[in-house]
Amino acid sequence: MPMNLIALLMLALSQPATAQATPLTETQSRDLTCVAVLAIIASEQERGVASALDYPLLIERGATYAGLVGERIMSETGRSREEVRQEIVAAVAAQQAKGGNGAAADEVFETEMAQCLPLLDIAIPPRPKPDLNQCAGMLQLAYEEVHSREGLSKTAQDLKTLAAVLDSRARDKMRAEGLSGQESDILLTQERETMLADARQQEALGQGSDLDYDHCFTLAAPEDKGRKYEH
């Protein structure tokens, strides 16, 4: 059982258990099941399990969703945080037992995710996904920032490699669309300048980017590793 991730998703323990909790409604049970399924998939994503990486990255949004569901169930049923935590742990165990291992597990979780992903998107809409040109600019700027701070560290080298991959793919795409090398240079330079200006504005406001930065790593992955749930 991925207890390390469950710990991130669980609500902090602070209230004593109540005497007898009312039965969960169908909607509440469904939402707890989704918390469990998202937790399992997010844990597998952390471990690099290929089938789990077919889905959007879930660690951050999954944890937020778990908190929202837990707070709502406490409010609606009078359950304590500890009781809700135990319900989620039980739901995770039930899903793992239901799924088993191998292809059968993938099929079970695919069915569950088809129901849970839309609920997650409604509760916590995903950030807009940057396009290839934006990602090329974002990763280049990230490399330059890390390099200025750390020199050619491993992180800087990795970012430099990913930025080069995205830059090459962006140029290939623009070439296929009939743009010249010079036109591609201009567009990529403009994109980097726009991304840098936006980043400075967000920083001045004490905010981060509203784009899905993780999507850039998906675009930089080997091209034969498609994503079933790109949206």
Tab-separated table of N, CA, C and O in Angstrom, residues 21-147:
chain	number	residue	atom	x	y	z
A	21	ALA	N	-21.097	6.699	13.086
A	21	ALA	CA	-21.202	7.517	11.885
A	21	ALA	C	-22.363	7.035	11.029
A	21	ALA	O	-22.641	5.835	10.958
A	22	THR	N	-23.040	7.978	10.396
A	22	THR	CA	-24.118	7.600	9.494
A	22	THR	C	-23.520	6.975	8.241
A	22	THR	O	-22.389	7.283	7.854
A	23	PRO	N	-24.267	6.078	7.573
A	23	PRO	CA	-23.753	5.455	6.348
A	23	PRO	C	-23.469	6.510	5.286
A	23	PRO	O	-24.149	7.543	5.202
A	24	LEU	N	-22.462	6.266	4.470
A	24	LEU	CA	-22.137	7.177	3.381
A	24	LEU	C	-23.174	7.063	2.273
A	24	LEU	O	-23.713	5.985	2.005
A	25	THR	N	-23.439	8.188	1.617
A	25	THR	CA	-24.321	8.167	0.455
A	25	THR	C	-23.558	7.581	-0.732
A	25	THR	O	-22.334	7.402	-0.705
A	26	GLU	N	-24.293	7.301	-1.794
A	26	GLU	CA	-23.662	6.772	-3.004
A	26	GLU	C	-22.628	7.753	-3.549
A	26	GLU	O	-21.534	7.350	-3.974
A	27	THR	N	-22.963	9.045	-3.533
A	27	THR	CA	-22.025	10.055	-4.028
A	27	THR	C	-20.780	10.137	-3.164
A	27	THR	O	-19.651	10.223	-3.668
A	28	GLN	N	-20.963	10.101	-1.850
A	28	GLN	CA	-19.815	10.157	-0.947
A	28	GLN	C	-18.906	8.946	-1.122
A	28	GLN	O	-17.675	9.075	-1.142
A	29	SER	N	-19.487	7.772	-1.270
A	29	SER	CA	-18.704	6.555	-1.488
A	29	SER	C	-17.949	6.625	-2.804
A	29	SER	O	-16.772	6.243	-2.887
A	30	ARG	N	-18.625	7.121	-3.834
A	30	ARG	CA	-17.965	7.276	-5.140
A	30	ARG	C	-16.774	8.221	-5.039
A	30	ARG	O	-15.695	7.954	-5.581
A	31	ASP	N	-16.949	9.341	-4.314
A	31	ASP	CA	-15.865	10.311	-4.201
A	31	ASP	C	-14.684	9.756	-3.414
A	31	ASP	O	-13.521	10.009	-3.747
A	32	LEU	N	-14.971	8.978	-2.369
A	32	LEU	CA	-13.883	8.346	-1.620
A	32	LEU	C	-13.153	7.323	-2.491
A	32	LEU	O	-11.923	7.194	-2.406
A	33	THR	N	-13.900	6.606	-3.305
A	33	THR	CA	-13.262	5.665	-4.226
A	33	THR	C	-12.337	6.400	-5.180
A	33	THR	O	-11.215	5.945	-5.463
A	34	CYS	N	-12.781	7.552	-5.663
A	34	CYS	CA	-11.943	8.332	-6.576
A	34	CYS	C	-10.695	8.857	-5.877
A	34	CYS	O	-9.608	8.879	-6.470
A	35	VAL	N	-10.824	9.279	-4.633
A	35	VAL	CA	-9.639	9.690	-3.871
A	35	VAL	C	-8.636	8.545	-3.824
A	35	VAL	O	-7.433	8.732	-4.036
A	36	ALA	N	-9.133	7.333	-3.563
A	36	ALA	CA	-8.259	6.160	-3.477
A	36	ALA	C	-7.608	5.848	-4.817
A	36	ALA	O	-6.396	5.600	-4.897
A	37	VAL	N	-8.401	5.867	-5.877
A	37	VAL	CA	-7.870	5.555	-7.213
A	37	VAL	C	-6.821	6.583	-7.621
A	37	VAL	O	-5.742	6.229	-8.130
A	38	LEU	N	-7.107	7.855	-7.393
A	38	LEU	CA	-6.145	8.906	-7.739
A	38	LEU	C	-4.861	8.762	-6.932
A	38	LEU	O	-3.755	8.995	-7.439
A	39	ALA	N	-4.992	8.367	-5.669
A	39	ALA	CA	-3.822	8.168	-4.818
A	39	ALA	C	-2.945	7.037	-5.344
A	39	ALA	O	-1.714	7.148	-5.399
A	40	ILE	N	-3.570	5.948	-5.756
A	40	ILE	CA	-2.821	4.799	-6.261
A	40	ILE	C	-2.107	5.158	-7.561
A	40	ILE	O	-0.915	4.865	-7.740
A	41	ILE	N	-2.821	5.804	-8.483
A	41	ILE	CA	-2.209	6.177	-9.765
A	41	ILE	C	-1.080	7.188	-9.541
A	41	ILE	O	-0.008	7.097	-10.153
A	42	ALA	N	-1.298	8.163	-8.647
A	42	ALA	CA	-0.258	9.153	-8.369
A	42	ALA	C	0.980	8.498	-7.777
A	42	ALA	O	2.120	8.868	-8.093
A	43	SER	N	0.768	7.525	-6.911
A	43	SER	CA	1.899	6.802	-6.320
A	43	SER	C	2.686	6.062	-7.399
A	43	SER	O	3.924	6.052	-7.402
A	44	GLU	N	1.963	5.438	-8.333
A	44	GLU	CA	2.632	4.724	-9.418
A	44	GLU	C	3.359	5.693	-10.349
A	44	GLU	O	4.417	5.365	-10.890
A	45	GLN	N	2.795	6.882	-10.532
A	45	GLN	CA	3.481	7.887	-11.343
A	45	GLN	C	4.803	8.295	-10.698
A	45	GLN	O	5.816	8.478	-11.382
A	46	GLU	N	4.797	8.431	-9.364
A	46	GLU	CA	6.034	8.750	-8.657
A	46	GLU	C	7.087	7.673	-8.871
A	46	GLU	O	8.289	7.969	-8.914
A	47	ARG	N	6.646	6.427	-9.006
A	47	ARG	CA	7.578	5.310	-9.186
A	47	ARG	C	7.890	5.046	-10.652
A	47	ARG	O	8.645	4.134	-10.967
A	48	GLY	N	7.295	5.834	-11.553
A	48	GLY	CA	7.599	5.697	-12.970
A	48	GLY	C	6.913	4.543	-13.664
A	48	GLY	O	7.377	4.081	-14.711
A	49	VAL	N	5.792	4.054	-13.119
A	49	VAL	CA	5.058	2.957	-13.754
A	49	VAL	C	4.461	3.455	-15.073
A	49	VAL	O	3.729	4.454	-15.105
A	50	ALA	N	4.779	2.777	-16.160
A	50	ALA	CA	4.421	3.264	-17.494
A	50	ALA	C	2.920	3.467	-17.667
A	50	ALA	O	2.475	4.479	-18.219
A	51	SER	N	2.111	2.501	-17.229
A	51	SER	CA	0.663	2.618	-17.423
A	51	SER	C	0.091	3.824	-16.686
A	51	SER	O	-0.853	4.466	-17.166
A	52	ALA	N	0.659	4.160	-15.522
A	52	ALA	CA	0.167	5.311	-14.762
A	52	ALA	C	0.529	6.624	-15.444
A	52	ALA	O	-0.186	7.626	-15.307
A	53	LEU	N	1.625	6.621	-16.184
A	53	LEU	CA	2.054	7.844	-16.861
A	53	LEU	C	1.236	8.148	-18.104
A	53	LEU	O	1.444	9.177	-18.752
A	54	ASP	N	0.287	7.260	-18.436
A	54	ASP	CA	-0.662	7.574	-19.503
A	54	ASP	C	-1.652	8.655	-19.077
A	54	ASP	O	-2.329	9.237	-19.914
A	55	TYR	N	-1.761	8.878	-17.756
A	55	TYR	CA	-2.716	9.851	-17.238
A	55	TYR	C	-2.016	11.172	-16.923
A	55	TYR	O	-0.790	11.219	-16.779
A	56	PRO	N	-2.793	12.251	-16.774
A	56	PRO	CA	-2.191	13.515	-16.319
A	56	PRO	C	-1.522	13.312	-14.965
A	56	PRO	O	-1.952	12.455	-14.170
A	57	LEU	N	-0.479	14.075	-14.684
A	57	LEU	CA	0.174	13.983	-13.382
A	57	LEU	C	-0.825	14.379	-12.303
A	57	LEU	O	-1.487	15.415	-12.391
A	58	LEU	N	-0.920	13.565	-11.248
A	58	LEU	CA	-2.019	13.680	-10.290
A	58	LEU	C	-1.592	14.036	-8.875
A	58	LEU	O	-2.455	14.217	-8.015
A	59	ILE	N	-0.297	14.115	-8.601
A	59	ILE	CA	0.139	14.275	-7.217
A	59	ILE	C	-0.437	15.545	-6.593
A	59	ILE	O	-1.028	15.516	-5.518
A	60	GLU	N	-0.283	16.665	-7.272
A	60	GLU	CA	-0.736	17.936	-6.698
A	60	GLU	C	-2.257	18.046	-6.682
A	60	GLU	O	-2.858	18.299	-5.642
A	61	ARG	N	-2.887	17.829	-7.839
A	61	ARG	CA	-4.344	17.971	-7.892
A	61	ARG	C	-5.047	16.862	-7.110
A	61	ARG	O	-6.103	17.081	-6.518
A	62	GLY	N	-4.446	15.655	-7.098
A	62	GLY	CA	-5.045	14.562	-6.344
A	62	GLY	C	-5.076	14.848	-4.859
A	62	GLY	O	-6.058	14.551	-4.172
A	63	ALA	N	-3.991	15.443	-4.350
A	63	ALA	CA	-3.948	15.780	-2.926
A	63	ALA	C	-4.975	16.852	-2.585
A	63	ALA	O	-5.658	16.786	-1.552
A	64	THR	N	-5.110	17.842	-3.467
A	64	THR	CA	-6.102	18.903	-3.238
A	64	THR	C	-7.517	18.334	-3.274
A	64	THR	O	-8.367	18.680	-2.440
A	65	TYR	N	-7.761	17.446	-4.222
A	65	TYR	CA	-9.078	16.813	-4.333
A	65	TYR	C	-9.396	16.005	-3.083
A	65	TYR	O	-10.519	16.052	-2.563
A	66	ALA	N	-8.405	15.262	-2.578
A	66	ALA	CA	-8.616	14.468	-1.361
A	66	ALA	C	-9.012	15.367	-0.199
A	66	ALA	O	-9.897	15.024	0.592
A	67	GLY	N	-8.354	16.524	-0.083
A	67	GLY	CA	-8.685	17.448	0.989
A	67	GLY	C	-10.102	17.987	0.869
A	67	GLY	O	-10.843	18.059	1.863
A	68	LEU	N	-10.504	18.327	-0.369
A	68	LEU	CA	-11.861	18.843	-0.580
A	68	LEU	C	-12.913	17.785	-0.251
A	68	LEU	O	-13.921	18.074	0.411
A	69	VAL	N	-12.690	16.567	-0.731
A	69	VAL	CA	-13.641	15.484	-0.463
A	69	VAL	C	-13.710	15.194	1.029
A	69	VAL	O	-14.797	15.044	1.605
A	70	GLY	N	-12.559	15.126	1.687
A	70	GLY	CA	-12.549	14.840	3.117
A	70	GLY	C	-13.274	15.894	3.926
A	70	GLY	O	-14.068	15.573	4.821
A	71	GLU	N	-13.024	17.158	3.624
A	71	GLU	CA	-13.685	18.244	4.347
A	71	GLU	C	-15.196	18.202	4.133
A	71	GLU	O	-15.974	18.411	5.064
A	72	ARG	N	-15.615	17.905	2.895
A	72	ARG	CA	-17.053	17.860	2.615
A	72	ARG	C	-17.718	16.704	3.346
A	72	ARG	O	-18.817	16.853	3.902
A	73	ILE	N	-17.076	15.549	3.363
A	73	ILE	CA	-17.670	14.394	4.037
A	73	ILE	C	-17.734	14.624	5.542
A	73	ILE	O	-18.720	14.253	6.205
A	74	MET	N	-16.720	15.248	6.111
A	74	MET	CA	-16.780	15.585	7.539
A	74	MET	C	-17.956	16.507	7.818
A	74	MET	O	-18.693	16.325	8.792
A	75	SER	N	-18.123	17.512	6.951
A	75	SER	CA	-19.204	18.477	7.153
A	75	SER	C	-20.571	17.825	6.997
A	75	SER	O	-21.499	18.113	7.753
A	76	GLU	N	-20.715	16.927	6.013
A	76	GLU	CA	-22.021	16.336	5.716
A	76	GLU	C	-22.394	15.206	6.673
A	76	GLU	O	-23.584	14.967	6.906
A	77	THR	N	-21.412	14.506	7.226
A	77	THR	CA	-21.706	13.308	8.013
A	77	THR	C	-21.354	13.440	9.489
A	77	THR	O	-21.757	12.584	10.295
A	78	GLY	N	-20.572	14.458	9.855
A	78	GLY	CA	-20.124	14.578	11.231
A	78	GLY	C	-18.959	13.676	11.576
A	78	GLY	O	-18.561	13.575	12.743
A	79	ARG	N	-18.372	13.024	10.576
A	79	ARG	CA	-17.214	12.189	10.823
A	79	ARG	C	-16.010	13.044	11.226
A	79	ARG	O	-15.890	14.191	10.811
A	80	SER	N	-15.125	12.443	12.015
A	80	SER	CA	-13.891	13.127	12.387
A	80	SER	C	-12.854	12.971	11.278
A	80	SER	O	-13.018	12.160	10.354
A	81	ARG	N	-11.782	13.720	11.379
A	81	ARG	CA	-10.698	13.584	10.409
A	81	ARG	C	-10.114	12.170	10.439
A	81	ARG	O	-9.780	11.601	9.402
A	82	GLU	N	-9.954	11.628	11.631
A	82	GLU	CA	-9.410	10.272	11.758
A	82	GLU	C	-10.323	9.258	11.086
A	82	GLU	O	-9.860	8.325	10.410
A	83	GLU	N	-11.625	9.415	11.241
A	83	GLU	CA	-12.568	8.491	10.608
A	83	GLU	C	-12.484	8.595	9.091
A	83	GLU	O	-12.505	7.578	8.391
A	84	VAL	N	-12.402	9.814	8.586
A	84	VAL	CA	-12.294	9.989	7.137
A	84	VAL	C	-10.971	9.402	6.642
A	84	VAL	O	-10.912	8.751	5.585
A	85	ARG	N	-9.915	9.611	7.403
A	85	ARG	CA	-8.616	9.037	7.031
A	85	ARG	C	-8.716	7.514	6.929
A	85	ARG	O	-8.247	6.903	5.966
A	86	GLN	N	-9.373	6.899	7.898
A	86	GLN	CA	-9.520	5.452	7.888
A	86	GLN	C	-10.382	4.991	6.714
A	86	GLN	O	-10.124	3.941	6.119
A	87	GLU	N	-11.399	5.769	6.379
A	87	GLU	CA	-12.246	5.427	5.232
A	87	GLU	C	-11.418	5.454	3.944
A	87	GLU	O	-11.578	4.587	3.064
A	88	ILE	N	-10.526	6.444	3.814
A	88	ILE	CA	-9.705	6.537	2.604
A	88	ILE	C	-8.711	5.378	2.548
A	88	ILE	O	-8.509	4.762	1.492
A	89	VAL	N	-8.085	5.071	3.681
A	89	VAL	CA	-7.150	3.941	3.722
A	89	VAL	C	-7.874	2.660	3.323
A	89	VAL	O	-7.343	1.839	2.553
A	90	ALA	N	-9.092	2.464	3.841
A	90	ALA	CA	-9.866	1.269	3.499
A	90	ALA	C	-10.218	1.248	2.013
A	90	ALA	O	-10.198	0.190	1.366
A	91	ALA	N	-10.536	2.434	1.455
A	91	ALA	CA	-10.874	2.520	0.033
A	91	ALA	C	-9.665	2.184	-0.831
A	91	ALA	O	-9.788	1.521	-1.868
A	92	VAL	N	-8.472	2.638	-0.423
A	92	VAL	CA	-7.248	2.307	-1.160
A	92	VAL	C	-7.015	0.803	-1.144
A	92	VAL	O	-6.722	0.187	-2.174
A	93	ALA	N	-7.159	0.189	0.039
A	93	ALA	CA	-6.961	-1.259	0.154
A	93	ALA	C	-7.958	-2.019	-0.717
A	93	ALA	O	-7.614	-3.010	-1.374
A	94	ALA	N	-9.209	-1.542	-0.736
A	94	ALA	CA	-10.243	-2.213	-1.529
A	94	ALA	C	-9.931	-2.125	-3.019
A	94	ALA	O	-10.094	-3.105	-3.760
A	95	GLN	N	-9.452	-0.961	-3.463
A	95	GLN	CA	-9.124	-0.800	-4.882
A	95	GLN	C	-7.917	-1.636	-5.276
A	95	GLN	O	-7.867	-2.206	-6.364
A	96	GLN	N	-6.938	-1.720	-4.397
A	96	GLN	CA	-5.771	-2.542	-4.694
A	96	GLN	C	-6.139	-4.018	-4.769
A	96	GLN	O	-5.657	-4.750	-5.631
A	97	ALA	N	-7.014	-4.462	-3.862
A	97	ALA	CA	-7.462	-5.853	-3.893
A	97	ALA	C	-8.300	-6.130	-5.139
A	97	ALA	O	-8.194	-7.196	-5.759
A	98	LYS	N	-9.100	-5.165	-5.523
A	98	LYS	CA	-9.944	-5.303	-6.703
A	98	LYS	C	-9.123	-5.347	-7.976
A	98	LYS	O	-9.403	-6.096	-8.906
A	99	GLY	N	-8.053	-4.519	-7.985
A	99	GLY	CA	-7.250	-4.418	-9.189
A	99	GLY	C	-6.304	-5.574	-9.394
A	99	GLY	O	-6.085	-6.028	-10.511
A	100	GLY	N	-5.706	-6.061	-8.301
A	100	GLY	CA	-4.724	-7.124	-8.442
A	100	GLY	C	-3.473	-6.616	-9.116
A	100	GLY	O	-3.013	-5.511	-8.851
A	101	ASN	N	-2.913	-7.389	-10.038
A	101	ASN	CA	-1.674	-7.021	-10.720
A	101	ASN	C	-1.802	-7.217	-12.226
A	101	ASN	O	-2.698	-7.904	-12.710
A	102	GLY	N	-0.862	-6.608	-12.947
A	102	GLY	CA	-0.760	-6.826	-14.384
A	102	GLY	C	-1.859	-6.173	-15.191
A	102	GLY	O	-2.435	-5.147	-14.815
A	103	ALA	N	-2.188	-6.795	-16.343
A	103	ALA	CA	-3.142	-6.217	-17.284
A	103	ALA	C	-4.521	-6.068	-16.670
A	103	ALA	O	-5.248	-5.108	-16.965
A	104	ALA	N	-4.908	-6.999	-15.802
A	104	ALA	CA	-6.229	-6.910	-15.165
A	104	ALA	C	-6.331	-5.657	-14.309
A	104	ALA	O	-7.365	-4.971	-14.303
A	105	ALA	N	-5.256	-5.334	-13.595
A	105	ALA	CA	-5.253	-4.123	-12.766
A	105	ALA	C	-5.362	-2.883	-13.637
A	105	ALA	O	-6.105	-1.940	-13.320
A	106	ASP	N	-4.616	-2.852	-14.744
A	106	ASP	CA	-4.672	-1.696	-15.645
A	106	ASP	C	-6.084	-1.487	-16.159
A	106	ASP	O	-6.571	-0.345	-16.259
A	107	GLU	N	-6.777	-2.581	-16.482
A	107	GLU	CA	-8.145	-2.481	-17.002
A	107	GLU	C	-9.092	-1.942	-15.938
A	107	GLU	O	-9.948	-1.089	-16.220
A	108	VAL	N	-8.942	-2.425	-14.704
A	108	VAL	CA	-9.799	-1.954	-13.612
A	108	VAL	C	-9.585	-0.467	-13.383
A	108	VAL	O	-10.538	0.312	-13.291
A	109	PHE	N	-8.323	-0.045	-13.308
A	109	PHE	CA	-8.054	1.351	-13.018
A	109	PHE	C	-8.422	2.251	-14.196
A	109	PHE	O	-8.818	3.401	-14.002
A	110	GLU	N	-8.324	1.730	-15.412
A	110	GLU	CA	-8.746	2.528	-16.562
A	110	GLU	C	-10.241	2.823	-16.486
A	110	GLU	O	-10.682	3.941	-16.782
A	111	THR	N	-11.009	1.819	-16.084
A	111	THR	CA	-12.451	2.019	-15.925
A	111	THR	C	-12.745	3.039	-14.827
A	111	THR	O	-13.591	3.934	-15.005
A	112	GLU	N	-12.056	2.907	-13.692
A	112	GLU	CA	-12.268	3.842	-12.580
A	112	GLU	C	-11.838	5.255	-12.961
A	112	GLU	O	-12.523	6.236	-12.650
A	113	MET	N	-10.705	5.371	-13.652
A	113	MET	CA	-10.200	6.700	-14.016
A	113	MET	C	-11.115	7.391	-15.023
A	113	MET	O	-11.201	8.616	-15.056
A	114	ALA	N	-11.785	6.605	-15.862
A	114	ALA	CA	-12.737	7.202	-16.807
A	114	ALA	C	-13.846	7.933	-16.070
A	114	ALA	O	-14.418	8.905	-16.579
A	115	GLN	N	-14.186	7.471	-14.860
A	115	GLN	CA	-15.194	8.145	-14.043
A	115	GLN	C	-14.579	9.241	-13.190
A	115	GLN	O	-15.173	10.318	-13.027
A	116	CYS	N	-13.382	8.995	-12.660
A	116	CYS	CA	-12.809	9.908	-11.665
A	116	CYS	C	-12.125	11.137	-12.274
A	116	CYS	O	-12.147	12.215	-11.667
A	117	LEU	N	-11.511	10.980	-13.436
A	117	LEU	CA	-10.839	12.131	-14.033
A	117	LEU	C	-11.801	13.287	-14.327
A	117	LEU	O	-11.479	14.446	-14.033
A	118	PRO	N	-12.979	13.042	-14.907
A	118	PRO	CA	-13.911	14.154	-15.114
A	118	PRO	C	-14.332	14.823	-13.802
A	118	PRO	O	-14.486	16.048	-13.757
A	119	LEU	N	-14.505	14.027	-12.734
A	119	LEU	CA	-14.852	14.613	-11.437
A	119	LEU	C	-13.720	15.484	-10.916
A	119	LEU	O	-13.950	16.565	-10.358
A	120	LEU	N	-12.478	15.017	-11.090
A	120	LEU	CA	-11.318	15.804	-10.682
A	120	LEU	C	-11.246	17.102	-11.475
A	120	LEU	O	-10.995	18.172	-10.914
A	121	ASP	N	-11.477	17.017	-12.781
A	121	ASP	CA	-11.383	18.209	-13.626
A	121	ASP	C	-12.446	19.243	-13.271
A	121	ASP	O	-12.213	20.449	-13.383
A	122	ILE	N	-13.627	18.769	-12.854
A	122	ILE	CA	-14.678	19.701	-12.438
A	122	ILE	C	-14.308	20.371	-11.112
A	122	ILE	O	-14.450	21.585	-10.951
A	123	ALA	N	-13.829	19.575	-10.173
A	123	ALA	CA	-13.494	20.110	-8.847
A	123	ALA	C	-12.254	20.989	-8.885
A	123	ALA	O	-12.199	22.042	-8.233
A	124	ILE	N	-11.254	20.560	-9.635
A	124	ILE	CA	-9.979	21.295	-9.718
A	124	ILE	C	-9.565	21.314	-11.182
A	124	ILE	O	-8.857	20.411	-11.654
A	125	PRO	N	-10.016	22.305	-11.937
A	125	PRO	CA	-9.704	22.340	-13.374
A	125	PRO	C	-8.196	22.311	-13.608
A	125	PRO	O	-7.430	22.952	-12.892
A	126	PRO	N	-7.755	21.526	-14.601
A	126	PRO	CA	-6.320	21.489	-14.900
A	126	PRO	C	-5.842	22.829	-15.441
A	126	PRO	O	-6.615	23.585	-16.044
A	127	ARG	N	-4.571	23.105	-15.215
A	127	ARG	CA	-4.002	24.325	-15.775
A	127	ARG	C	-3.938	24.206	-17.296
A	127	ARG	O	-3.785	23.113	-17.835
A	128	PRO	N	-4.020	25.342	-18.004
A	128	PRO	CA	-3.880	25.295	-19.473
A	128	PRO	C	-2.535	24.700	-19.861
A	128	PRO	O	-1.509	24.955	-19.219
A	129	LYS	N	-2.543	23.886	-20.910
A	129	LYS	CA	-1.308	23.255	-21.364
A	129	LYS	C	-0.596	24.151	-22.380
A	129	LYS	O	-1.200	24.558	-23.375
A	130	PRO	N	0.668	24.458	-22.121
A	130	PRO	CA	1.416	25.260	-23.092
A	130	PRO	C	1.654	24.468	-24.366
A	130	PRO	O	1.717	23.231	-24.350
A	131	ASP	N	1.796	25.189	-25.495
A	131	ASP	CA	2.087	24.497	-26.743
A	131	ASP	C	3.592	24.249	-26.865
A	131	ASP	O	4.378	24.585	-25.968
A	132	LEU	N	3.989	23.660	-27.972
A	132	LEU	CA	5.381	23.261	-28.157
A	132	LEU	C	6.323	24.458	-28.115
A	132	LEU	O	7.391	24.411	-27.488
A	133	ASN	N	5.946	25.548	-28.773
A	133	ASN	CA	6.800	26.743	-28.766
A	133	ASN	C	6.934	27.320	-27.361
A	133	ASN	O	8.018	27.742	-26.940
A	134	GLN	N	5.825	27.360	-26.628
A	134	GLN	CA	5.867	27.869	-25.257
A	134	GLN	C	6.760	27.002	-24.380
A	134	GLN	O	7.551	27.509	-23.584
A	135	CYS	N	6.636	25.690	-24.549
A	135	CYS	CA	7.454	24.789	-23.741
A	135	CYS	C	8.935	24.929	-24.067
A	135	CYS	O	9.788	24.870	-23.172
A	136	ALA	N	9.250	25.107	-25.338
A	136	ALA	CA	10.650	25.319	-25.711
A	136	ALA	C	11.196	26.562	-25.012
A	136	ALA	O	12.322	26.558	-24.490
A	137	GLY	N	10.391	27.616	-24.968
A	137	GLY	CA	10.812	28.845	-24.285
A	137	GLY	C	10.897	28.666	-22.783
A	137	GLY	O	11.858	29.120	-22.142
A	138	MET	N	9.918	27.984	-22.194
A	138	MET	CA	9.900	27.790	-20.742
A	138	MET	C	11.092	26.971	-20.262
A	138	MET	O	11.744	27.302	-19.269
A	139	LEU	N	11.411	25.897	-20.968
A	139	LEU	CA	12.535	25.048	-20.556
A	139	LEU	C	13.873	25.740	-20.777
A	139	LEU	O	14.804	25.564	-19.987
A	140	GLN	N	13.982	26.553	-21.830
A	140	GLN	CA	15.221	27.310	-22.044
A	140	GLN	C	15.422	28.328	-20.927
A	140	GLN	O	16.527	28.476	-20.391
A	141	LEU	N	14.354	29.014	-20.550
A	141	LEU	CA	14.450	29.988	-19.458
A	141	LEU	C	14.758	29.293	-18.137
A	141	LEU	O	15.531	29.809	-17.318
A	142	ALA	N	14.168	28.117	-17.924
A	142	ALA	CA	14.440	27.366	-16.703
A	142	ALA	C	15.907	26.960	-16.649
A	142	ALA	O	16.554	27.046	-15.592
A	143	TYR	N	16.426	26.509	-17.793
A	143	TYR	CA	17.856	26.150	-17.846
A	143	TYR	C	18.733	27.352	-17.519
A	143	TYR	O	19.674	27.247	-16.722
A	144	GLU	N	18.436	28.490	-18.121
A	144	GLU	CA	19.262	29.678	-17.904
A	144	GLU	C	19.229	30.114	-16.438
A	144	GLU	O	20.254	30.521	-15.877
A	145	GLU	N	18.054	30.005	-15.813
A	145	GLU	CA	17.943	30.391	-14.402
A	145	GLU	C	18.749	29.456	-13.509
A	145	GLU	O	19.502	29.901	-12.635
A	146	VAL	N	18.615	28.147	-13.732
A	146	VAL	CA	19.350	27.182	-12.911
A	146	VAL	C	20.845	27.292	-13.173
A	146	VAL	O	21.661	27.234	-12.251
A	147	HIS	N	21.224	27.479	-14.426
A	147	HIS	CA	22.647	27.589	-14.768
A	147	HIS	C	23.285	28.801	-14.118
A	147	HIS	O	24.429	28.739	-13.640
